[in-house]
């Protein structure tokens, strides 16, 4: 059944939960509602499968979600996205590099090697090769249940230069994953779960989103964030194809893309704002904690979304089988 709509206009946002959601509420949700009288409600549990299912069933639980470039490419390939409503999204007001055919660029994000400094007082792992080196750096580890992210880390650990990851040697990547699999305590699925694992010292090192790690450091958790070999990706605000609430959704996307709210969000949680005007509103110390800082971006790598997008479904299927065997 289509969820019941209140008389007042409402936009439903698919949420990553935890500190991401509380930061979005302060920077985007509440100011947007104040300005437009449009309510914002969240729906937890971001998943590509849910995007596909609701488009196929034409039963829309949510109107807006943030997805990375590779999933954006896959969603375009599979015809799951609503074209940007240019008048509703007021694209003429936005920097042109933020506007895509089926989405609006929101921010950049890093997935980084992070370790507890109290577990490695003489210096912790500084590369994915170190992460794989369980003799030199013993201790429980954790990675996200994210197929192409982990496969890229595995290839870098195996000596593949970060600018030579594509076309990806999938078989080689899985062989390298076989080496680390027995040492992975948990495959995290939610950002808040990754934070809890490293905060509680259940694991000594982890591959996690940089902003979540910086959030813990601000909370006095003794962590070091390694930018060498970080996965850096751009996230896109998208609306599922056929969503009857698309016009309101694109109005919300326009607000999220504005410089001031983007800067406010990045001050709460250090994602790299896509709007250049937002960076001008932020102090340098904060920018240095984000993937938008040039040295951080240079140290990391980006996926080839054009290559990866059409292959994501088969990679995920193989990954799921590998995880459970």
JSON list of C-alpha atoms in Angstrom, two decimals, residues 40 52 67 108 118 121 137 154 160 221 228 275 305 319:
[
{"chain": "A", "resi": 40, "resn": "UNK", "atom": "CA", "xyz": [10.63, 15.86, 6.28]},
{"chain": "A", "resi": 52, "resn": "UNK", "atom": "CA", "xyz": [14.72, -1.30, -7.30]},
{"chain": "A", "resi": 67, "resn": "UNK", "atom": "CA", "xyz": [23.82, 7.03, -3.56]},
{"chain": "A", "resi": 108, "resn": "UNK", "atom": "CA", "xyz": [32.12, 13.55, -1.40]},
{"chain": "A", "resi": 118, "resn": "UNK", "atom": "CA", "xyz": [46.02, 2.98, 21.99]},
{"chain": "A", "resi": 121, "resn": "UNK", "atom": "CA", "xyz": [51.38, 2.96, 20.53]},
{"chain": "A", "resi": 137, "resn": "UNK", "atom": "CA", "xyz": [49.76, -5.63, 12.85]},
{"chain": "A", "resi": 154, "resn": "UNK", "atom": "CA", "xyz": [42.22, -5.99, -1.73]},
{"chain": "A", "resi": 160, "resn": "UNK", "atom": "CA", "xyz": [47.91, -2.83, -7.82]},
{"chain": "A", "resi": 221, "resn": "UNK", "atom": "CA", "xyz": [38.10, 8.22, 20.95]},
{"chain": "A", "resi": 228, "resn": "UNK", "atom": "CA", "xyz": [46.52, 6.77, 1.88]},
{"chain": "A", "resi": 275, "resn": "UNK", "atom": "CA", "xyz": [28.93, 23.25, -3.65]},
{"chain": "A", "resi": 305, "resn": "UNK", "atom": "CA", "xyz": [31.70, 4.12, -12.25]},
{"chain": "A", "resi": 319, "resn": "UNK", "atom": "CA", "xyz": [30.24, -11.28, -3.07]}
]
